[in-house]
Amino acid sequence: MNPRQPLGVAILGSTGSIGVSTLRVLERHRDEFNVVALIGGSNETVLAEQVAAWKPRMSGLVRGESRAPFPAGPGILTDAATHPDVDIVLNAVVGAAGLDATLAALRAGKRVALANKESLVMAGHLVAEAARAGGGEIVPVDSEHSAVLQCAAAQGAAPSRLILTASGGPFRGWDHDRIAGATAAEALQHPTWRMGSKISIDSATLANKALEVIEAHYLFGLPFDAIEVVVHPQSIIHAFVEFPDGSVLAQLGFPSMELPILYALTHPRRLLDGGVRRFDPLTAGPLTFEPIRHESFPAFALGVAAGRAGGTMPAAFNAANEVAVQAFLAGQIPFGDIPRVIDAVLSRIASSEPASLDAVRATDTEARRIAQDAAGCS
Ligand code: NAD
Ligand code: MG
């Protein structure tokens, strides 16, 4: 990449939490980047404001409620992801809806700054294959994976073991029965991050950390035995990275997605940026670590087991989780039923190998059907 030529950026999911944070980062680097496309899933008002401020060549809403001047329909995600003026696709769509754009962008040789971890979880091999075939590359936006990449890039060596940190979510200190009956308002109150509703619920069940273990497996090519998780309530250390000689590096910072977003845009370069709160160990205070309480957060082990099983099982886990989270947010199931629905799907569905795109889509559809049935809202 030529550092003097502004790089074209497409933001998919521009109206969400990561999308808005990305525009805040780009605002500070208008000479480095040019916003070519802004695509939202909903929220016409926010999109209209973004379009007025950035005047992208392409903009649109995916959902049906859009009126002129925005084109609508899922095809605009892949159109934006493959637009000839786009160098970097920041995929901040939530859920399975982000998969096609990730694949299309990689096949078109783009850098994908990936917040949409669900793409990699559903179809990790296919995503890697698309990158090889088209010459595209994936750079993670997820803070833990950005931490791993930053340590590995600084070292110029491949990690041999990872320890991803988890805040533990809003229910870290709660007892089992209280967690099972938690309300949506309680589950959405994340202690250290402000995020969209789906990932907030995933953080409360720890399903998010299972998605991240699978994400790390595909991003860094490490076996599941070499990817561990530790609860770290302060969210200051984002990951520990062990190298073959036993040395461990970690990446630190006050919780903010703006740094991992900026790094995903610039990797392996670093830009001068005053937007991120300066680190101060005294303000950060004591850093503590504890194990995951598996009996209270069964979604984590279910997700990691699906990752280890491979084939289309991770896609089944992802779909089951998406349906369960939606059912919980709609008031149809209690919080404690989210892992129950996931478990019902994983024990009833058959995995297929190899996980072709057709097999992934079929598993996604079937897992959603079983999950709706298990959630009692079919
Ligand atoms: P969000 O709900 O705030 O935003 C999601 C965006 O995707 C919105 O623009 C929405 O309109 C759009 N969208 C929703 N459904 C869509 C569909 N069917 N088709 C097209 N667009 C659709 O979510 P978020 O918190 O910004 O998270 C986005 C992604 O980034 C998720 O995969 C999440 O796991 C990941 N992520 C988020 C954070 C964070 O701090 N928010 C951190 C790490 C990773
Ligand atoms: Mg994360």
Tab-separated table of C-alpha atoms and ligand atoms in Angstrom:
chain	number	residue	atom	x	y	z
A	1	MET	CA	0.000	0.000	0.000
A	2	ASN	CA	1.261	3.460	-0.900
A	3	PRO	CA	1.144	5.585	2.248
A	4	ARG	CA	0.808	8.854	0.296
A	5	GLN	CA	-2.317	7.860	-1.607
A	6	PRO	CA	-5.467	8.043	0.563
A	7	LEU	CA	-6.869	4.530	0.937
A	8	GLY	CA	-10.521	3.958	0.014
A	9	VAL	CA	-12.602	2.588	2.885
A	10	ALA	CA	-16.031	0.944	2.808
A	11	ILE	CA	-17.798	0.699	6.167
A	12	LEU	CA	-20.395	-2.054	6.335
A	13	GLY	CA	-22.613	-1.565	9.373
A	14	SER	CA	-21.678	2.116	9.564
A	15	THR	CA	-24.678	2.973	11.766
A	16	GLY	CA	-23.683	0.590	14.575
A	17	SER	CA	-21.312	0.898	17.507
A	18	ILE	CA	-18.137	-0.132	15.602
A	19	GLY	CA	-19.248	1.778	12.484
A	20	VAL	CA	-19.664	5.021	14.429
A	21	SER	CA	-16.331	4.501	16.239
A	22	THR	CA	-14.655	3.920	12.864
A	23	LEU	CA	-15.900	7.254	11.538
A	24	ARG	CA	-14.588	8.906	14.712
A	25	VAL	CA	-11.143	7.409	13.950
A	26	LEU	CA	-11.297	8.396	10.266
A	27	GLU	CA	-12.256	11.961	11.216
A	28	ARG	CA	-8.745	12.296	12.689
A	29	HIS	CA	-7.061	10.890	9.553
A	30	ARG	CA	-8.849	12.466	6.601
A	31	ASP	CA	-5.544	12.747	4.704
A	32	GLU	CA	-4.872	9.009	4.984
A	33	PHE	CA	-8.303	7.589	4.196
A	34	ASN	CA	-11.175	8.332	1.897
A	35	VAL	CA	-14.660	7.041	2.803
A	36	VAL	CA	-15.975	5.448	-0.387
A	37	ALA	CA	-19.032	3.580	0.917
A	38	LEU	CA	-21.292	3.717	3.974
A	39	ILE	CA	-23.793	0.896	4.369
A	40	GLY	CA	-26.114	0.440	7.342
A	41	GLY	CA	-28.569	-2.292	8.234
A	42	SER	CA	-31.173	0.129	9.560
A	43	ASN	CA	-31.387	3.620	11.033
A	44	GLU	CA	-31.934	5.916	8.091
A	45	THR	CA	-31.500	9.074	10.196
A	46	VAL	CA	-27.988	8.160	11.337
A	47	LEU	CA	-27.010	7.044	7.841
A	48	ALA	CA	-28.302	10.319	6.336
A	49	GLU	CA	-26.163	12.299	8.802
A	50	GLN	CA	-23.102	10.205	7.989
A	51	VAL	CA	-23.660	10.598	4.262
A	52	ALA	CA	-24.031	14.384	4.615
A	53	ALA	CA	-20.774	14.562	6.582
A	54	TRP	CA	-18.680	12.190	4.422
A	55	LYS	CA	-20.242	12.341	0.933
A	56	PRO	CA	-19.278	8.760	0.021
A	57	ARG	CA	-19.598	7.587	-3.582
A	58	MET	CA	-21.894	4.807	-2.421
A	59	SER	CA	-24.353	4.515	0.468
A	60	GLY	CA	-27.375	2.459	1.356
A	61	LEU	CA	-29.488	0.579	3.835
A	62	VAL	CA	-29.891	-3.182	3.760
A	63	ARG	CA	-33.285	-3.370	5.413
A	64	GLY	CA	-36.582	-2.734	3.652
A	65	GLU	CA	-37.587	0.537	5.258
A	66	SER	CA	-35.194	2.657	3.223
A	67	ARG	CA	-36.505	5.397	0.949
A	68	ALA	CA	-34.721	7.234	-1.844
A	69	PRO	CA	-31.918	8.318	-2.126
A	70	PHE	CA	-30.613	5.101	-0.545
A	71	PRO	CA	-30.624	1.865	-2.539
A	72	ALA	CA	-31.672	-1.158	-0.475
A	73	GLY	CA	-31.142	-4.933	-0.318
A	74	PRO	CA	-28.374	-7.265	0.898
A	75	GLY	CA	-26.600	-7.027	-2.505
A	76	ILE	CA	-25.316	-3.572	-1.587
A	77	LEU	CA	-23.042	-5.089	1.062
A	78	THR	CA	-21.127	-7.099	-1.541
A	79	ASP	CA	-21.314	-4.248	-4.066
A	80	ALA	CA	-19.643	-1.940	-1.547
A	81	ALA	CA	-17.179	-4.672	-0.494
A	82	THR	CA	-15.972	-5.103	-4.081
A	83	HIS	CA	-16.187	-1.467	-5.254
A	84	PRO	CA	-13.090	-0.701	-7.371
A	85	ASP	CA	-12.229	2.425	-5.342
A	86	VAL	CA	-12.235	0.468	-2.073
A	87	ASP	CA	-8.935	-0.761	-0.587
A	88	ILE	CA	-10.178	-1.615	2.910
A	89	VAL	CA	-13.557	-3.072	3.858
A	90	LEU	CA	-14.369	-2.502	7.504
A	91	ASN	CA	-16.964	-5.190	8.139
A	92	ALA	CA	-18.944	-4.137	11.219
A	93	VAL	CA	-22.183	-5.884	10.317
A	94	VAL	CA	-23.497	-8.025	13.160
A	95	GLY	CA	-24.101	-11.756	12.702
A	96	ALA	CA	-24.269	-14.172	9.780
A	97	ALA	CA	-25.379	-11.319	7.493
A	98	GLY	CA	-21.728	-10.269	7.263
A	99	LEU	CA	-20.384	-13.497	5.714
A	100	ASP	CA	-20.990	-12.870	2.008
A	101	ALA	CA	-19.328	-9.459	2.113
A	102	THR	CA	-16.242	-10.850	3.884
A	103	LEU	CA	-15.870	-13.548	1.213
A	104	ALA	CA	-16.527	-11.163	-1.677
A	105	ALA	CA	-14.053	-8.555	-0.422
A	106	LEU	CA	-11.272	-11.128	0.059
A	107	ARG	CA	-11.904	-12.630	-3.373
A	108	ALA	CA	-11.629	-9.099	-4.792
A	109	GLY	CA	-8.215	-8.702	-3.140
A	110	LYS	CA	-9.257	-6.187	-0.473
A	111	ARG	CA	-8.035	-5.849	3.069
A	112	VAL	CA	-10.901	-6.787	5.374
A	113	ALA	CA	-10.745	-5.054	8.740
A	114	LEU	CA	-12.949	-7.612	10.429
A	115	ALA	CA	-15.209	-6.788	13.347
A	116	ASN	CA	-17.782	-9.318	12.104
A	117	LYS	CA	-16.218	-12.317	13.872
A	118	GLU	CA	-19.290	-14.396	12.962
A	119	SER	CA	-17.920	-14.631	9.351
A	120	LEU	CA	-14.805	-16.438	10.526
A	121	VAL	CA	-16.663	-18.603	13.011
A	122	MET	CA	-19.171	-19.796	10.409
A	123	ALA	CA	-16.750	-20.424	7.586
A	124	GLY	CA	-13.135	-20.045	8.716
A	125	HIS	CA	-11.693	-22.338	6.030
A	126	LEU	CA	-13.697	-20.681	3.257
A	127	VAL	CA	-12.673	-17.235	4.423
A	128	ALA	CA	-8.997	-18.283	4.363
A	129	GLU	CA	-9.485	-19.857	0.939
A	130	ALA	CA	-11.128	-16.679	-0.422
A	131	ALA	CA	-8.172	-14.641	0.842
A	132	ARG	CA	-5.686	-16.991	-0.857
A	133	ALA	CA	-7.650	-17.069	-4.099
A	134	GLY	CA	-8.175	-13.323	-4.380
A	135	GLY	CA	-5.073	-12.003	-2.634
A	136	GLY	CA	-7.085	-10.298	0.098
A	137	GLU	CA	-6.068	-10.189	3.761
A	138	ILE	CA	-7.932	-10.192	7.055
A	139	VAL	CA	-6.894	-7.893	9.868
A	140	PRO	CA	-8.906	-8.321	13.063
A	141	VAL	CA	-10.741	-5.441	14.742
A	142	ASP	CA	-11.664	-7.489	17.809
A	143	SER	CA	-9.505	-6.044	20.605
A	144	GLU	CA	-8.092	-9.392	21.809
A	145	HIS	CA	-7.095	-10.457	18.291
A	146	SER	CA	-5.707	-7.036	17.512
A	147	ALA	CA	-3.578	-7.426	20.660
A	148	VAL	CA	-2.287	-10.787	19.412
A	149	LEU	CA	-1.511	-9.386	15.965
A	150	GLN	CA	0.253	-6.350	17.431
A	151	CYS	CA	2.454	-8.564	19.633
A	152	ALA	CA	3.201	-10.979	16.783
A	153	ALA	CA	3.950	-8.164	14.331
A	154	ALA	CA	6.251	-6.440	16.824
A	155	GLN	CA	8.067	-9.725	17.370
A	156	GLY	CA	8.193	-10.872	13.764
A	157	ALA	CA	7.478	-14.377	15.036
A	158	ALA	CA	4.430	-16.619	15.173
A	159	PRO	CA	2.849	-17.135	18.621
A	160	SER	CA	2.822	-20.618	20.105
A	161	ARG	CA	0.094	-20.030	22.715
A	162	LEU	CA	-2.537	-17.348	23.327
A	163	ILE	CA	-4.377	-16.326	26.456
A	164	LEU	CA	-7.318	-14.124	25.523
A	165	THR	CA	-8.816	-12.032	28.289
A	166	ALA	CA	-12.530	-11.790	29.069
A	167	SER	CA	-14.065	-9.091	31.251
A	168	GLY	CA	-16.448	-11.705	32.662
A	169	GLY	CA	-19.438	-9.575	31.655
A	170	PRO	CA	-22.099	-8.055	33.908
A	171	PHE	CA	-22.828	-11.333	35.739
A	172	ARG	CA	-19.277	-12.247	36.735
A	173	GLY	CA	-19.965	-12.167	40.470
A	174	TRP	CA	-23.607	-13.310	40.337
A	175	ASP	CA	-24.810	-16.673	41.586
A	176	HIS	CA	-26.200	-19.243	39.210
A	177	ASP	CA	-29.930	-18.750	39.884
A	178	ARG	CA	-29.752	-14.988	39.691
A	179	ILE	CA	-27.981	-15.245	36.298
A	180	ALA	CA	-30.661	-17.624	34.967
A	181	GLY	CA	-33.352	-15.006	35.625
A	182	ALA	CA	-31.413	-11.883	34.582
A	183	THR	CA	-33.347	-9.277	32.585
A	184	ALA	CA	-32.351	-7.852	29.208
A	185	ALA	CA	-31.614	-4.472	30.811
A	186	GLU	CA	-29.219	-6.164	33.254
A	187	ALA	CA	-27.568	-8.229	30.517
A	188	LEU	CA	-27.050	-5.147	28.319
A	189	GLN	CA	-25.158	-3.310	31.109
A	190	HIS	CA	-21.598	-4.296	30.191
A	191	PRO	CA	-19.064	-3.283	32.869
A	192	THR	CA	-16.211	-2.115	30.603
A	193	TRP	CA	-17.424	-1.787	26.955
A	194	ARG	CA	-20.347	-0.014	25.228
A	195	MET	CA	-21.397	-2.167	22.288
A	196	GLY	CA	-24.320	-3.286	20.127
A	197	SER	CA	-27.000	-5.410	21.792
A	198	LYS	CA	-26.055	-8.798	20.266
A	199	ILE	CA	-22.404	-8.718	21.337
A	200	SER	CA	-23.426	-7.326	24.738
A	201	ILE	CA	-25.602	-10.385	25.367
A	202	ASP	CA	-22.820	-12.622	24.002
A	203	SER	CA	-20.496	-11.033	26.546
A	204	ALA	CA	-22.970	-11.712	29.349
A	205	THR	CA	-23.247	-15.429	28.438
A	206	LEU	CA	-19.517	-15.663	27.499
A	207	ALA	CA	-20.612	-17.027	24.089
A	208	ASN	CA	-18.615	-14.067	22.756
A	209	LYS	CA	-15.410	-15.530	24.193
A	210	ALA	CA	-16.133	-18.882	22.507
A	211	LEU	CA	-16.662	-17.032	19.201
A	212	GLU	CA	-13.320	-15.337	19.850
A	213	VAL	CA	-11.482	-18.613	20.554
A	214	ILE	CA	-12.749	-19.957	17.218
A	215	GLU	CA	-11.868	-16.641	15.559
A	216	ALA	CA	-8.308	-16.890	16.963
A	217	HIS	CA	-7.990	-20.506	15.783
A	218	TYR	CA	-8.633	-19.457	12.180
A	219	LEU	CA	-6.778	-16.130	12.288
A	220	PHE	CA	-3.568	-17.405	13.830
A	221	GLY	CA	-3.643	-21.079	12.792
A	222	LEU	CA	-3.243	-22.368	16.340
A	223	PRO	CA	-4.830	-25.560	17.700
A	224	PHE	CA	-7.610	-25.137	20.267
A	225	ASP	CA	-5.335	-26.517	23.009
A	226	ALA	CA	-3.063	-23.510	22.476
A	227	ILE	CA	-5.848	-20.914	22.916
A	228	GLU	CA	-6.818	-20.210	26.512
A	229	VAL	CA	-9.066	-17.658	28.177
A	230	VAL	CA	-8.723	-15.920	31.521
A	231	VAL	CA	-11.219	-13.567	33.169
A	232	HIS	CA	-9.692	-10.117	33.690
A	233	PRO	CA	-12.412	-7.739	34.935
A	234	GLN	CA	-10.478	-4.502	34.280
A	235	SER	CA	-10.160	-5.148	30.490
A	236	ILE	CA	-6.711	-3.485	30.471
A	237	ILE	CA	-4.677	-6.398	29.124
A	238	HIS	CA	-6.315	-7.534	25.889
A	239	ALA	CA	-4.311	-10.724	25.289
A	240	PHE	CA	-1.171	-12.542	26.385
A	241	VAL	CA	0.932	-13.978	23.575
A	242	GLU	CA	3.495	-16.702	24.206
A	243	PHE	CA	6.349	-17.320	21.769
A	244	PRO	CA	8.198	-20.622	21.243
A	245	ASP	CA	10.984	-19.705	23.691
A	246	GLY	CA	8.408	-19.226	26.487
A	247	SER	CA	8.503	-15.423	26.450
A	248	VAL	CA	5.086	-13.772	26.885
A	249	LEU	CA	4.106	-10.366	25.494
A	250	ALA	CA	0.856	-8.566	26.240
A	251	GLN	CA	-0.881	-5.542	24.754
A	252	LEU	CA	-2.447	-3.052	27.185
A	253	GLY	CA	-4.694	-0.036	27.121
A	254	PHE	CA	-7.833	1.456	28.622
A	255	PRO	CA	-10.817	-0.186	26.925
A	256	SER	CA	-11.552	1.566	23.617
A	257	MET	CA	-12.278	0.078	20.205
A	258	GLU	CA	-10.747	3.076	18.457
A	259	LEU	CA	-7.196	1.761	18.771
A	260	PRO	CA	-7.884	-1.720	17.353
A	261	ILE	CA	-9.965	-0.106	14.590
A	262	LEU	CA	-7.119	2.276	13.694
A	263	TYR	CA	-4.575	-0.542	13.794
A	264	ALA	CA	-6.733	-2.727	11.519
A	265	LEU	CA	-6.687	0.127	8.998
A	266	THR	CA	-2.942	0.807	9.225
A	267	HIS	CA	-1.267	-2.541	10.109
A	268	PRO	CA	1.709	-2.946	10.141
A	269	ARG	CA	2.159	0.848	10.243
A	270	ARG	CA	1.315	3.027	13.227
A	271	LEU	CA	-0.071	6.523	12.793
A	272	LEU	CA	0.318	9.396	15.181
A	273	ASP	CA	-3.071	9.560	16.892
A	274	GLY	CA	-4.082	11.560	19.936
A	275	GLY	CA	-7.598	10.179	20.124
A	276	VAL	CA	-7.019	7.299	22.496
A	277	ARG	CA	-6.841	7.904	26.249
A	278	ARG	CA	-3.211	7.753	27.389
A	279	PHE	CA	-2.348	4.716	29.448
A	280	ASP	CA	-1.480	5.229	33.096
A	281	PRO	CA	-0.792	2.193	35.303
A	282	LEU	CA	-1.709	4.035	38.515
A	283	THR	CA	-5.162	4.945	37.181
A	284	ALA	CA	-5.564	1.414	35.811
A	285	GLY	CA	-5.004	0.154	39.356
A	286	PRO	CA	-4.629	-3.495	40.325
A	287	LEU	CA	-5.016	-5.963	37.479
A	288	THR	CA	-6.676	-9.218	38.529
A	289	PHE	CA	-7.286	-12.598	36.901
A	290	GLU	CA	-9.656	-15.450	37.644
A	291	PRO	CA	-10.860	-18.619	35.906
A	292	ILE	CA	-14.141	-18.882	33.987
A	293	ARG	CA	-16.948	-20.314	36.147
A	294	HIS	CA	-18.034	-22.932	33.646
A	295	GLU	CA	-21.126	-24.093	35.546
A	296	SER	CA	-22.599	-20.567	35.403
A	297	PHE	CA	-21.506	-19.781	31.821
A	298	PRO	CA	-22.027	-23.036	29.860
A	299	ALA	CA	-22.279	-21.238	26.498
A	300	PHE	CA	-18.506	-20.797	26.517
A	301	ALA	CA	-17.666	-24.522	26.660
A	302	LEU	CA	-20.455	-25.350	24.184
A	303	GLY	CA	-18.969	-22.916	21.679
A	304	VAL	CA	-15.393	-24.114	22.110
A	305	ALA	CA	-16.554	-27.739	21.731
A	306	ALA	CA	-18.295	-26.756	18.473
A	307	GLY	CA	-15.058	-25.125	17.327
A	308	ARG	CA	-13.056	-28.249	18.130
A	309	ALA	CA	-15.615	-30.440	16.336
A	310	GLY	CA	-15.022	-28.365	13.197
A	311	GLY	CA	-16.933	-28.983	9.969
A	312	THR	CA	-20.185	-27.029	10.073
A	313	MET	CA	-20.515	-27.220	13.889
A	314	PRO	CA	-19.182	-23.687	14.472
A	315	ALA	CA	-21.802	-22.391	11.989
A	316	ALA	CA	-24.472	-24.309	13.937
A	317	PHE	CA	-23.243	-22.797	17.203
A	318	ASN	CA	-23.299	-19.311	15.702
A	319	ALA	CA	-26.817	-19.685	14.283
A	320	ALA	CA	-28.193	-21.225	17.500
A	321	ASN	CA	-26.680	-18.412	19.521
A	322	GLU	CA	-28.081	-15.709	17.218
A	323	VAL	CA	-31.599	-17.138	17.499
A	324	ALA	CA	-31.330	-17.601	21.277
A	325	VAL	CA	-30.084	-14.022	21.774
A	326	GLN	CA	-32.915	-12.630	19.645
A	327	ALA	CA	-35.475	-14.715	21.557
A	328	PHE	CA	-34.063	-13.480	24.866
A	329	LEU	CA	-34.079	-9.833	23.755
A	330	ALA	CA	-37.671	-10.261	22.526
A	331	GLY	CA	-38.669	-11.530	25.988
A	332	GLN	CA	-39.490	-15.027	24.686
A	333	ILE	CA	-36.958	-16.969	26.777
A	334	PRO	CA	-35.183	-16.315	30.089
A	335	PHE	CA	-31.450	-15.607	30.105
A	336	GLY	CA	-30.683	-19.102	31.425
A	337	ASP	CA	-32.312	-20.637	28.348
A	338	ILE	CA	-29.738	-19.173	25.933
A	339	PRO	CA	-27.221	-21.989	26.583
A	340	ARG	CA	-30.080	-24.508	26.760
A	341	VAL	CA	-31.170	-23.570	23.212
A	342	ILE	CA	-27.562	-23.755	21.972
A	343	ASP	CA	-27.104	-27.160	23.582
A	344	ALA	CA	-30.353	-28.450	22.041
A	345	VAL	CA	-29.151	-27.425	18.579
A	346	LEU	CA	-25.640	-28.834	18.928
A	347	SER	CA	-26.877	-32.172	20.226
A	348	ARG	CA	-29.502	-32.532	17.474
A	349	ILE	CA	-27.669	-31.324	14.382
A	350	ALA	CA	-25.265	-33.350	12.238
A	351	SER	CA	-22.002	-31.734	11.202
A	352	SER	CA	-20.852	-32.060	7.620
A	353	GLU	CA	-17.328	-32.153	6.203
A	354	PRO	CA	-16.042	-30.482	4.187
A	355	ALA	CA	-17.780	-27.282	5.217
A	356	SER	CA	-18.573	-26.006	1.699
A	357	LEU	CA	-20.507	-22.744	1.435
A	358	ASP	CA	-23.667	-24.699	0.598
A	359	ALA	CA	-23.143	-26.937	3.644
A	360	VAL	CA	-22.585	-23.887	5.867
A	361	ARG	CA	-25.771	-22.247	4.595
A	362	ALA	CA	-27.779	-25.456	5.011
A	363	THR	CA	-26.459	-25.884	8.565
A	364	ASP	CA	-27.226	-22.250	9.363
A	365	THR	CA	-30.837	-22.695	8.199
A	366	GLU	CA	-31.312	-26.023	9.984
A	367	ALA	CA	-29.730	-24.767	13.228
A	368	ARG	CA	-32.047	-21.737	13.208
A	369	ARG	CA	-35.059	-24.007	12.757
A	370	ILE	CA	-34.065	-26.275	15.664
A	371	ALA	CA	-33.208	-23.262	17.818
A	372	GLN	CA	-36.616	-21.636	17.222
A	373	ASP	CA	-38.247	-24.920	18.063
A	374	ALA	CA	-36.179	-25.269	21.264
A	375	ALA	CA	-36.946	-21.654	22.174
A	376	GLY	CA	-40.645	-22.398	21.735
A	377	CYS	CA	-41.087	-19.599	19.186
A	378	SER	CA	-41.317	-21.476	15.885
B	1	NAD	P1	-24.343	-2.899	16.289
B	1	NAD	O1	-25.589	-3.659	16.488
B	1	NAD	O2	-24.121	-1.664	17.076
B	1	NAD	O3	-24.178	-2.523	14.746
B	1	NAD	C1	-24.380	-3.449	13.724
B	1	NAD	C2	-24.429	-2.781	12.359
B	1	NAD	O4	-24.804	-3.773	11.383
B	1	NAD	C3	-25.479	-1.664	12.250
B	1	NAD	O5	-25.054	-0.715	11.295
B	1	NAD	C4	-26.693	-2.416	11.720
B	1	NAD	O6	-27.603	-1.554	11.051
B	1	NAD	C5	-26.040	-3.376	10.755
B	1	NAD	N1	-26.835	-4.584	10.522
B	1	NAD	C6	-27.553	-5.284	11.423
B	1	NAD	N2	-28.163	-6.323	10.823
B	1	NAD	C7	-27.808	-6.280	9.517
B	1	NAD	C8	-28.124	-7.068	8.374
B	1	NAD	N3	-28.933	-8.126	8.461
B	1	NAD	N4	-27.565	-6.721	7.201
B	1	NAD	C9	-26.749	-5.657	7.115
B	1	NAD	N5	-26.444	-4.864	8.144
B	1	NAD	C10	-26.965	-5.174	9.324
B	1	NAD	O7	-23.143	-3.937	16.540
B	1	NAD	P2	-21.626	-3.621	16.918
B	1	NAD	O8	-21.464	-3.626	18.393
B	1	NAD	O9	-21.129	-2.456	16.139
B	1	NAD	O10	-20.913	-4.967	16.413
B	1	NAD	C11	-20.692	-5.210	15.031
B	1	NAD	C12	-19.777	-6.414	14.882
B	1	NAD	O11	-18.535	-6.110	15.499
B	1	NAD	C13	-20.282	-7.682	15.565
B	1	NAD	O12	-19.898	-8.797	14.829
B	1	NAD	C14	-19.553	-7.680	16.900
B	1	NAD	O13	-19.379	-8.987	17.419
B	1	NAD	C15	-18.225	-7.087	16.481
B	1	NAD	N6	-17.488	-6.430	17.577
B	1	NAD	C16	-18.026	-5.355	18.207
B	1	NAD	C17	-17.329	-4.738	19.246
B	1	NAD	C18	-17.873	-3.512	19.939
B	1	NAD	O14	-17.190	-2.963	20.787
B	1	NAD	N7	-19.065	-3.034	19.626
B	1	NAD	C19	-16.090	-5.251	19.630
B	1	NAD	C20	-15.568	-6.351	18.963
B	1	NAD	C21	-16.280	-6.929	17.922
B	2	MG	MG	-13.426	-8.974	21.753
